[in-house]
């Protein structure tokens, strides 16, 4: 009986620890961190550096839920408005350049509420 209580307690503890980590929402800080290596490319063109594409891939993996993808969309739009010299065409083409498929177009005109 004591063993069963111990097992139930461990299962409950694991649920309390793992569940918050599994449902942690993506933040703009994470989006910025993953895409920081892309800024120079988005301003000047050329080829995106490996760090940029690695960040884009990581961000795509982190944005697992609709909420995460909408957050990423909004954060990217905010960054594009606040960082001077970002070329919208280069931003729109970045996923293809990095061979990453995302479910929306990176654009200031994208309605992030419709991103799924």
C-alpha positions as semicolon CSV with decimal commas, in nm:
position;residue;x (nm);y (nm);z (nm)
1;X;0,000;0,000;0,000
2;X;0,284;0,239;0,087
3;X;0,446;0,155;-0,248
4;X;0,127;0,245;-0,434
5;X;0,107;0,579;-0,253
6;X;0,471;0,648;-0,341
7;X;0,409;0,567;-0,709
8;X;0,096;0,786;-0,717
9;X;0,290;1,067;-0,554
10;X;0,571;1,039;-0,809
11;X;0,324;1,037;-1,098
12;X;0,154;1,348;-0,959
13;X;0,488;1,521;-0,911
14;X;0,589;1,441;-1,269
15;X;0,260;1,579;-1,398
16;X;0,312;1,901;-1,205
17;X;0,666;1,944;-1,336
18;X;0,620;1,831;-1,696
19;X;0,283;1,990;-1,775
20;X;0,392;2,353;-1,727
21;X;0,696;2,291;-1,944
22;X;0,483;2,133;-2,215
23;X;0,238;2,423;-2,225
24;X;0,486;2,709;-2,200
25;X;0,397;2,959;-2,469
26;X;0,648;3,097;-2,715
27;X;0,767;3,450;-2,632
28;X;0,892;3,739;-2,842
29;X;1,223;3,705;-2,660
30;X;1,258;3,351;-2,795
31;X;1,159;3,465;-3,144
32;X;1,415;3,747;-3,130
33;X;1,685;3,515;-3,002
34;X;1,625;3,260;-3,277
35;X;1,613;3,517;-3,557
36;X;1,887;3,757;-3,443
37;X;2,132;3,598;-3,686
38;X;1,907;3,699;-3,976
39;X;1,903;4,075;-3,927
40;X;2,204;4,160;-4,142
41;X;2,076;3,935;-4,422
42;X;1,729;4,095;-4,401
43;X;1,886;4,440;-4,430
44;X;2,151;4,374;-4,694
45;X;2,061;4,056;-4,879
46;X;2,306;3,798;-5,006
47;X;2,283;3,454;-4,852
48;X;2,143;3,398;-4,505
49;X;2,414;3,276;-4,268
50;X;2,395;2,929;-4,116
51;X;2,310;3,078;-3,775
52;X;2,009;3,249;-3,931
53;X;1,873;2,934;-4,092
54;X;1,942;2,728;-3,781
55;X;1,743;2,984;-3,583
56;X;1,457;2,975;-3,834
57;X;1,447;2,594;-3,812
58;X;1,457;2,603;-3,431
59;X;1,182;2,862;-3,419
60;X;0,968;2,652;-3,653
61;X;1,015;2,352;-3,421
62;X;0,932;2,560;-3,112
63;X;0,612;2,703;-3,263
64;X;0,410;2,384;-3,223
65;X;0,069;2,526;-3,141
66;X;-0,158;2,773;-3,318
67;X;-0,098;3,017;-3,033
68;X;0,280;2,982;-3,073
69;X;0,262;3,038;-3,450
70;X;0,041;3,346;-3,402
71;X;0,284;3,480;-3,142
72;X;0,580;3,422;-3,375
73;X;0,393;3,599;-3,655
74;X;0,317;3,903;-3,436
75;X;0,671;3,917;-3,298
76;X;0,821;3,906;-3,647
77;X;0,589;4,185;-3,761
78;X;0,684;4,398;-3,459
79;X;1,054;4,337;-3,522
80;X;1,015;4,435;-3,886
81;X;0,856;4,766;-3,779
82;X;1,114;4,845;-3,513
83;X;1,439;4,736;-3,681
84;X;1,533;4,981;-3,953
85;X;1,617;4,865;-4,302
86;X;1,439;4,528;-4,302
87;X;1,357;4,427;-4,659
88;X;1,006;4,276;-4,662
89;X;1,077;4,071;-4,976
90;X;1,385;3,915;-4,820
91;X;1,183;3,840;-4,504
92;X;0,906;3,676;-4,706
93;X;1,158;3,458;-4,888
94;X;1,363;3,362;-4,583
95;X;1,183;3,034;-4,503
96;X;1,239;2,911;-4,860
97;X;1,604;3,022;-4,852
98;X;1,647;2,823;-4,531
99;X;1,442;2,529;-4,668
100;X;1,179;2,560;-4,397
101;X;0,805;2,542;-4,458
102;X;0,591;2,762;-4,238
103;X;0,210;2,785;-4,256
104;X;0,197;3,159;-4,329
105;X;0,371;3,429;-4,530
106;X;0,613;3,651;-4,341
107;X;0,471;3,990;-4,429
108;X;0,354;4,307;-4,258
109;X;0,014;4,245;-4,417
110;X;-0,031;3,890;-4,282
111;X;-0,330;3,862;-4,049
112;X;-0,164;3,677;-3,761
113;X;-0,507;3,595;-3,611
114;X;-0,570;3,369;-3,911
115;X;-0,244;3,176;-3,875
116;X;-0,311;2,814;-3,779
